[in-house]
Amino acid sequence: MLRGAAAGVLGLSAVPLLTSCGTQPPAARGNPTGPPRRGGVLRVGTAGGGSSDSLDVHNPITHPDICRGLNLYEPLLYRKRDYTLESCVAESVEVSKDGLSWVIRIRDGILFHNGKPVRPEDVIYTYRRVTDPKKPQAAANLLSSVDRDGFSKIDDRTLRIKLKAPDVSIHDVFADYRIGIVPEGYDPKKPIGTGPFTFVNFTPGQESTFARFSDYWREGQPYVDELRIINFTDDSARTNALLAGQVEAIESLPYAEVRVIEADPTLRVLKSRTGNWNPFTMRVDVEPLRDVRVRQALRLSIDREEMVNQVLSGHGRIANDMYSPFDDSYAADLPQRTYDPDEAKSLLKAAGHENLQIELVTSPVSQGIVEAAQVMQQQARSAGIGIKLNRVDTGVFYGDDYLKWHFAQDFWGTWPYLVQSALGSQPSSPFNECHWVDPTYLDLVGKAKQTVDDDKRSRLLEQAQEIEYERGGYIVWGFLDLVDAYSRRITGLKPSEKGIFPLDAYRFREVWFV
């Protein structure tokens, strides 16, 4: 949260911060009792993925990529279920009075999968790899305030990171899953991290296998002996695999199947309230979307209440074309956009695009994506807009044309506003899918990033959000609840009030067979 980050700059001293079931323990029903049991092979069905799947922690794209990364690697800090931060690879992080220097103390005894301790050199290597100007990784823009020449080792467990300017978002950046700490000389083809599971094998677009890391630093965890992550690009196939007992858990249960799963005494539904969003993305640098009136018309052609009811079956809430609802500076006072096909027609006529015809690229990359495209296609007809759906498979969607589609969709978790802006709304963002560049907006966000005072920073961010609300390229129609499902043969997964990723943020280190 931004206010918490600012507190850190001001003086927060530290943040103490598909195989046989025959090898599994016997099935059980009801609530488990007693301590966690060890053993078993946990098989998980994830959504999406394809031939471009990766094990590189610093460049994840799809849900399976993120799932693997969160179980192989860990960042300096970790975001808990309540959205607060706790120490992880770092035992503590301390900031200087001027906010320009951070001292990182590495957790005592923490080991990489190869048995070697985590050293300051490894943290420095990680941050330099992410920010390499010749090959910047996904989180490079998040670290734009870090001085690449300002790293220094203090002792065998301590290092200093210098910043070029104060950065109130740095706490959140230290916890970003795209900056998992890796050993010096890291090779993504032979992945080594400090996470609860170690690499065994990986077939892109299909399946990956991991073994329990016996020297993991969290006492007793993980509990299962083996983790298998299986790609499913088809919602029905994923659900059927759970029903058939071929997997123990699946993410992104189709909303229409919730009642079916809830009625099955051998299965559970896992629901988490989130600020996650599956936007429509409009490239502002191509016709006809270059005209802000066309973008506004498309926003007004969506009945958000009906979209939540039809696409999410009520498992979510409407949004107002802005993200980061858990941020203290979230612009909740902006006028709520409503369904207004007549105004949409008027805007299109004024823009010279009456009876607009446009292609929308969609793909089942996350929960409800394709369904949202279909509902928008229907709703927009009242505004005289003809939308042609171009459904592609997940591998194509995230292939060579990713970030080039003119009018498409995507999925996002929920991050503090400054972090999300750095990821998707700036020319240097790794996922600026709308190709949006607005100098006034960039100036406001840049100033906010360096502003320690909460009230002053909030005012800057409110102005920035109003600009993005009016001139940006996203249509954020709703915040969806995460709805997953799992067998009662396992336990340990918990719902969250501020969830980010499916299946309890893929927290499989806490799962055990009952």
XYZ file of C-alpha atoms in Angstrom:
514
model
C 0.000 0.000 0.000
C 1.278 3.433 -0.800
C 0.898 4.883 2.658
C 2.791 1.998 4.152
C 5.540 2.425 1.604
C 5.856 6.067 2.476
C 6.186 5.146 6.125
C 9.132 3.010 5.121
C 10.868 5.914 3.453
C 10.278 8.109 6.442
C 11.842 5.762 8.889
C 10.263 2.346 9.113
C 13.392 0.754 10.426
C 12.738 -2.730 9.188
C 10.215 -5.125 7.857
C 10.710 -8.002 10.329
C 9.387 -7.972 8.578
C -1.721 -37.219 -14.844
C -0.836 -40.205 -13.082
C -2.167 -42.930 -10.834
C -3.534 -41.941 -7.470
C -2.051 -45.058 -5.977
C 0.820 -43.248 -4.263
C -1.474 -40.840 -2.439
C -2.615 -41.138 1.149
C -6.205 -42.412 1.441
C -9.047 -40.076 0.579
C -10.996 -38.437 3.332
C -13.993 -36.161 3.663
C -14.903 -33.535 6.186
C -12.622 -31.118 7.928
C -9.124 -32.424 8.615
C -7.796 -32.574 12.146
C -4.337 -32.806 13.627
C -1.026 -31.570 12.266
C -0.232 -31.552 8.542
C 0.800 -34.897 7.100
C 3.699 -35.307 4.747
C 3.670 -37.151 1.434
C 1.783 -37.515 -1.812
C 1.878 -36.081 -5.306
C -0.112 -32.872 -5.763
C -1.423 -32.401 -9.299
C -2.709 -28.969 -10.241
C -4.553 -27.877 -13.379
C -3.648 -24.351 -14.486
C -5.324 -22.165 -17.107
C -3.683 -21.126 -20.355
C -0.048 -21.380 -21.315
C 1.512 -22.624 -24.508
C 4.734 -23.372 -26.342
C 6.241 -20.089 -25.166
C 5.919 -21.054 -21.490
C 9.000 -20.226 -19.477
C 10.789 -21.070 -16.250
C 12.513 -17.699 -16.174
C 11.359 -16.078 -12.950
C 12.150 -12.641 -14.275
C 9.910 -12.843 -17.329
C 6.654 -14.685 -16.548
C 3.663 -14.097 -18.816
C 1.001 -16.779 -18.392
C -0.743 -18.272 -15.374
C 1.385 -21.465 -15.542
C 4.544 -19.327 -15.687
C 3.484 -17.453 -12.564
C 2.463 -20.666 -10.803
C 5.854 -22.260 -11.429
C 7.722 -19.122 -10.450
C 5.963 -18.712 -7.127
C 6.925 -22.262 -6.136
C 10.518 -22.182 -7.369
C 11.637 -18.706 -6.361
C 11.141 -16.053 -3.705
C 11.685 -12.257 -3.602
C 13.172 -10.266 -0.730
C 9.745 -9.590 0.778
C 6.477 -11.475 0.462
C 2.869 -10.300 0.172
C 0.603 -12.103 2.629
C -3.052 -13.015 2.234
C -4.110 -9.721 3.865
C -2.014 -7.754 1.315
C 0.573 -6.687 3.905
C 4.262 -7.480 3.505
C 6.475 -9.834 5.473
C 10.134 -10.721 5.269
C 11.127 -13.569 2.948
C 14.637 -13.932 1.516
C 15.416 -10.695 3.344
C 15.348 -10.859 7.105
C 15.011 -7.095 7.199
C 15.156 -4.023 4.964
C 16.139 -0.645 6.408
C 16.058 2.749 4.761
C 18.318 5.753 5.307
C 16.870 9.050 6.537
C 17.141 10.627 3.096
C 15.376 7.665 1.471
C 18.275 7.134 -0.939
C 19.841 4.016 0.527
C 18.449 0.649 1.618
C 20.286 -1.929 3.692
C 19.171 -5.506 3.048
C 19.903 -8.183 5.658
C 19.595 -11.698 4.194
C 17.763 -14.339 6.234
C 20.135 -16.452 8.279
C 20.543 -19.977 6.927
C 18.430 -19.593 3.790
C 19.671 -21.882 1.003
C 19.311 -22.206 -2.736
C 18.191 -25.528 -4.175
C 21.847 -26.381 -4.889
C 22.593 -26.216 -1.168
C 24.521 -22.967 -1.304
C 23.601 -20.041 0.966
C 22.115 -16.865 -0.467
C 24.799 -14.176 -0.557
C 24.767 -10.446 -1.174
C 26.435 -11.185 -4.519
C 23.350 -13.197 -5.527
C 20.937 -10.378 -4.659
C 23.093 -7.903 -6.560
C 23.302 -10.274 -9.548
C 19.492 -10.663 -9.493
C 18.787 -6.949 -9.496
C 21.383 -6.265 -12.181
C 19.995 -9.056 -14.357
C 16.471 -7.628 -14.090
C 17.663 -4.111 -14.963
C 20.193 -5.057 -17.653
C 19.764 -2.244 -20.220
C 20.699 -4.628 -23.048
C 18.028 -7.153 -21.999
C 15.633 -5.627 -19.457
C 13.354 -8.096 -17.707
C 9.667 -7.645 -16.907
C 10.247 -5.751 -13.656
C 12.990 -3.462 -14.974
C 10.735 -0.424 -15.024
C 9.773 -1.078 -11.405
C 13.448 -0.648 -10.529
C 14.005 2.546 -12.514
C 14.982 4.404 -9.333
C 17.745 1.904 -8.472
C 21.328 2.933 -9.190
C 22.846 -0.078 -10.985
C 26.293 1.114 -9.917
C 25.171 1.651 -6.338
C 25.165 -1.910 -4.993
C 27.699 -2.752 -2.313
C 28.334 -5.742 -0.079
C 28.607 -4.893 3.630
C 29.247 -8.378 5.034
C 28.379 -11.988 4.197
C 24.658 -11.405 4.816
C 24.217 -7.707 4.221
C 24.231 -5.366 1.225
C 23.322 -1.787 0.414
C 21.195 -0.650 -2.512
C 21.389 3.013 -3.517
C 18.612 4.832 -5.299
C 18.909 7.700 -7.768
C 15.889 9.329 -6.091
C 13.537 8.454 -3.220
C 10.974 5.859 -4.248
C 7.905 5.279 -2.084
C 7.018 2.148 -4.051
C 10.260 0.302 -3.373
C 8.797 -1.807 -0.558
C 6.227 -3.157 -2.971
C 8.912 -3.700 -5.588
C 11.035 -5.728 -3.151
C 8.010 -8.052 -2.873
C 7.350 -8.361 -6.584
C 7.225 -11.997 -7.722
C 9.070 -11.078 -10.925
C 12.180 -10.326 -8.878
C 12.779 -13.724 -7.318
C 16.316 -14.024 -5.992
C 18.525 -16.305 -8.089
C 22.152 -17.385 -7.705
C 24.953 -15.641 -9.526
C 25.233 -17.117 -13.035
C 21.561 -18.181 -13.061
C 20.445 -20.315 -16.017
C 16.631 -20.418 -16.503
C 17.010 -23.783 -18.240
C 18.386 -25.182 -14.983
C 16.308 -23.136 -12.566
C 17.525 -22.672 -9.016
C 15.778 -20.566 -6.402
C 14.951 -20.654 -2.711
C 11.282 -21.641 -3.133
C 9.606 -24.655 -1.512
C 9.966 -26.898 -4.564
C 12.923 -27.820 -6.767
C 12.923 -28.330 -10.496
C 12.569 -31.856 -11.947
C 11.324 -31.488 -15.525
C 9.370 -29.145 -17.791
C 7.570 -29.501 -21.131
C 6.366 -26.078 -22.350
C 2.645 -25.906 -22.857
C 2.069 -29.259 -21.188
C 3.385 -30.166 -17.755
C 6.108 -29.463 -15.232
C 7.234 -31.439 -12.182
C 8.882 -30.285 -8.981
C 10.153 -32.069 -5.885
C 9.907 -31.066 -2.236
C 12.884 -28.916 -1.168
C 13.952 -30.627 2.045
C 16.068 -27.663 3.188
C 13.323 -25.080 2.745
C 13.535 -22.400 5.418
C 9.892 -22.417 6.573
C 9.828 -25.131 9.194
C 8.098 -28.314 8.078
C 7.009 -26.965 4.693
C 6.251 -28.024 2.046
C 4.252 -31.108 2.962
C 3.734 -32.899 -0.352
C 6.616 -34.825 -1.907
C 5.972 -33.761 -5.459
C 4.151 -31.002 -7.317
C 2.927 -31.363 -10.878
C 1.597 -28.346 -12.759
C -0.493 -29.273 -15.783
C -1.616 -26.844 -18.503
C -5.247 -26.806 -19.576
C -6.194 -24.348 -22.288
C -9.792 -25.562 -22.279
C -12.049 -24.767 -19.320
C -14.166 -27.910 -19.693
C -11.131 -30.191 -19.873
C -9.726 -28.636 -16.715
C -12.993 -29.081 -14.820
C -13.430 -32.634 -16.084
C -9.926 -33.514 -14.915
C -10.905 -32.497 -11.394
C -14.187 -34.391 -11.547
C -12.373 -37.495 -12.798
C -9.757 -37.316 -10.036
C -6.910 -36.697 -12.482
C -5.886 -33.573 -10.573
C -6.383 -32.475 -6.982
C -6.949 -28.779 -7.706
C -7.797 -26.465 -10.583
C -7.690 -22.742 -10.958
C -10.303 -20.594 -12.686
C -13.357 -22.760 -12.226
C -15.901 -21.635 -14.852
C -18.438 -19.566 -12.967
C -21.278 -21.552 -14.487
C -19.881 -24.707 -12.852
C -19.720 -23.357 -9.299
C -23.034 -24.872 -8.180
C -22.139 -28.230 -9.711
C -18.861 -28.395 -7.806
C -20.443 -27.131 -4.591
C -22.966 -29.963 -4.778
C -20.240 -32.600 -5.034
C -19.344 -33.906 -1.530
C -15.814 -34.802 -2.642
C -14.915 -31.305 -3.835
C -14.637 -27.766 -2.473
C -14.906 -24.357 -4.117
C -12.322 -21.753 -3.111
C -13.460 -18.136 -3.476
C -11.363 -15.034 -2.911
C -12.345 -11.411 -3.239
C -9.774 -9.562 -5.345
C -8.980 -6.390 -7.193
C -8.044 -8.448 -10.247
C -9.216 -7.157 -13.590
C -9.538 -8.540 -17.112
C -9.542 -5.365 -19.215
C -10.334 -4.670 -22.806
C -7.202 -3.067 -24.219
C -7.374 -0.346 -26.856
C -4.243 0.795 -28.681
C -4.332 4.586 -28.627
C -1.842 4.903 -31.500
C -3.922 3.273 -34.253
C -7.136 4.186 -36.059
C -9.927 4.395 -35.126
C -8.921 3.992 -31.465
C -6.552 6.939 -31.714
C -9.622 9.167 -31.284
C -10.514 9.427 -27.596
C -14.178 9.766 -28.553
C -14.105 6.264 -30.037
C -12.520 4.887 -26.864
C -15.130 6.614 -24.718
C -17.915 5.294 -26.948
C -16.684 1.739 -26.464
C -16.606 2.282 -22.684
C -20.192 3.556 -22.754
C -21.351 0.589 -24.836
C -20.817 -1.803 -21.907
C -23.478 -2.558 -19.317
C -21.160 -3.285 -16.401
C -23.813 -4.585 -14.027
C -25.018 -7.015 -16.645
C -21.443 -7.958 -17.496
C -20.777 -8.907 -13.857
C -24.002 -10.897 -13.723
C -23.566 -12.729 -17.030
C -19.809 -13.209 -17.202
C -18.994 -13.611 -13.521
C -22.364 -15.018 -12.413
C -22.241 -12.317 -9.753
C -18.774 -13.346 -8.486
C -17.322 -9.851 -8.675
C -18.228 -6.179 -8.723
C -18.325 -3.411 -11.301
C -15.294 -1.191 -11.924
C -14.855 2.271 -13.352
C -12.002 2.002 -15.868
C -9.391 2.290 -13.106
C -7.280 -0.399 -11.436
C -5.613 -0.834 -8.023
C -8.753 -0.641 -5.856
C -6.806 -1.577 -2.700
C -4.488 1.395 -3.040
C -5.067 4.127 -0.450
C -5.076 6.665 -3.295
C -7.582 4.807 -5.477
C -9.736 7.371 -7.298
C -13.084 6.218 -5.971
C -14.680 9.629 -6.512
C -14.479 9.605 -10.301
C -17.981 9.539 -11.869
C -19.108 5.975 -12.400
C -19.448 5.247 -16.123
C -22.749 3.663 -17.004
C -24.281 2.020 -20.046
C -25.271 4.792 -22.456
C -25.575 3.554 -26.052
C -27.146 6.823 -27.215
C -24.178 8.868 -25.991
C -21.854 6.277 -27.527
C -23.601 6.741 -30.887
C -23.293 10.509 -30.571
C -19.560 10.306 -29.846
C -18.955 7.963 -32.766
C -20.892 10.227 -35.126
C -18.876 13.234 -33.991
C -15.680 11.254 -34.532
C -16.756 10.212 -38.031
C -17.079 6.556 -37.089
C -20.828 6.061 -37.038
C -21.739 2.341 -37.102
C -18.185 1.420 -36.110
C -16.958 -2.021 -37.184
C -14.009 -3.353 -35.202
C -12.222 -6.651 -34.499
C -11.682 -7.843 -30.931
C -8.994 -10.463 -30.306
C -9.900 -12.816 -27.465
C -8.460 -15.983 -25.963
C -9.188 -18.118 -22.863
C -6.137 -16.825 -21.027
C -8.028 -16.301 -17.794
C -11.380 -16.695 -16.106
C -14.315 -15.232 -18.068
C -12.222 -13.558 -20.765
C -13.953 -15.058 -23.797
C -17.362 -14.744 -22.180
C -16.742 -11.024 -21.585
C -15.920 -10.559 -25.263
C -19.134 -12.292 -26.277
C -21.254 -10.178 -23.925
C -19.622 -6.960 -25.082
C -20.293 -7.954 -28.683
C -23.997 -8.243 -27.859
C -24.238 -5.090 -25.756
C -22.378 -2.862 -28.205
C -24.928 -3.517 -30.956
C -27.274 -1.067 -29.240
C -24.673 1.634 -29.875
C -24.439 0.668 -33.535
C -21.051 -0.959 -32.999
C -20.291 -4.176 -34.828
C -17.620 -6.239 -33.054
C -16.057 -9.172 -34.904
C -14.558 -11.665 -32.464
C -11.226 -13.204 -33.395
C -10.687 -16.050 -30.936
C -7.136 -17.398 -30.915
C -5.549 -20.058 -28.758
C -3.508 -19.028 -25.754
C -0.184 -19.736 -27.427
C -1.031 -17.457 -30.343
C -2.353 -14.739 -28.062
C 0.913 -14.531 -26.145
C 2.987 -15.217 -29.263
C 4.660 -12.774 -31.623
C 1.632 -10.459 -31.790
C 1.220 -10.037 -28.045
C 1.258 -6.341 -27.164
C 0.534 -5.551 -30.828
C -3.189 -6.399 -30.947
C -5.260 -3.277 -31.717
C -8.274 -4.213 -29.619
C -7.901 -7.177 -27.305
C -8.066 -8.358 -23.689
C -5.707 -9.422 -20.943
C -5.642 -10.379 -17.267
C -4.051 -8.559 -14.368
C -3.645 -9.156 -10.658
C -3.931 -6.247 -8.266
C -0.993 -4.077 -7.295
C -0.513 -0.652 -5.750
C -1.149 2.070 -8.339
C 2.463 3.137 -8.824
C 3.537 -0.469 -9.391
C 0.716 -1.163 -11.842
C 1.378 2.075 -13.703
C 5.036 1.132 -14.104
C 4.014 -2.267 -15.468
C 1.396 -1.192 -17.980
C 0.749 2.512 -18.427
C 4.086 4.041 -19.311
C 6.160 3.985 -22.526
C 8.895 2.118 -20.639
C 6.411 -0.405 -19.210
C 7.007 -4.022 -20.227
C 3.262 -4.526 -20.892
C 2.081 -1.189 -22.293
C -0.497 -3.011 -24.391
C -2.427 0.221 -25.059
C 0.709 2.019 -26.332
C -0.342 4.953 -24.184
C 2.060 7.879 -23.792
C 0.876 10.995 -21.952
C 3.562 13.465 -20.783
C 1.350 15.157 -18.195
C 0.432 11.798 -16.696
C 4.060 10.685 -16.623
C 5.098 13.885 -14.866
C 2.452 13.407 -12.171
C 3.321 9.754 -11.590
C 7.031 10.556 -11.469
C 6.472 13.232 -8.844
C 4.183 10.982 -6.825
C 6.807 8.251 -6.749
C 9.205 10.613 -5.013
C 6.672 12.263 -2.697
C 6.857 10.966 0.854
C 3.948 12.974 2.242
C 0.812 10.827 1.983
C -1.641 13.634 1.298
C 0.509 15.356 -1.306
C 1.174 12.051 -3.043
C -2.506 11.139 -3.051
C -3.400 14.430 -4.708
C -0.835 13.795 -7.446
C -2.116 10.264 -7.991
C -5.732 11.405 -8.103
C -4.820 13.800 -10.920
C -2.918 11.050 -12.736
C -5.818 8.626 -12.428
C -8.278 11.204 -13.755
C -6.106 11.618 -16.845
C -5.913 7.872 -17.395
C -9.666 7.577 -16.795
C -10.300 10.165 -19.513
C -7.521 9.488 -22.027
C -6.080 6.025 -21.329
C -6.598 2.831 -23.289
C -8.108 0.428 -20.773
C -11.713 -0.555 -20.307
C -11.897 -1.901 -16.773
C -15.454 -3.133 -16.443
C -15.186 -5.230 -13.304
C -13.130 -6.671 -10.479
C -13.547 -10.408 -10.460
C -13.557 -12.820 -7.577
C -11.177 -15.715 -7.960
C -13.076 -18.988 -7.965
C -11.073 -22.211 -7.926
C -11.823 -25.778 -6.876
C -10.039 -28.660 -5.193
C -10.544 -32.157 -3.906
C -11.354 -32.748 -0.242
C -8.438 -35.137 -0.266
C -6.215 -32.101 0.248
C -6.322 -29.135 2.623
C -4.324 -25.993 3.347
C -5.698 -23.687 0.653
C -7.434 -20.641 2.137
C -9.620 -17.841 0.752
C -8.406 -14.266 0.769
C -10.088 -10.899 1.104
C -7.455 -9.290 -1.104
C -6.280 -12.099 -3.317
C -3.929 -11.689 -6.258
C -3.446 -15.085 -7.894
C -5.615 -18.208 -8.110
C -5.459 -21.131 -5.690
C -4.430 -19.036 -2.702
C -1.648 -17.420 -4.763
C -0.416 -20.928 -5.711
C 0.677 -21.362 -2.079
C 1.190 -25.124 -2.449
C 3.813 -25.273 0.285
C 0.911 -25.217 2.775
C -1.100 -27.992 1.089
C -1.242 -31.515 2.493
C -3.219 -34.698 1.949
C -5.743 -35.455 4.686
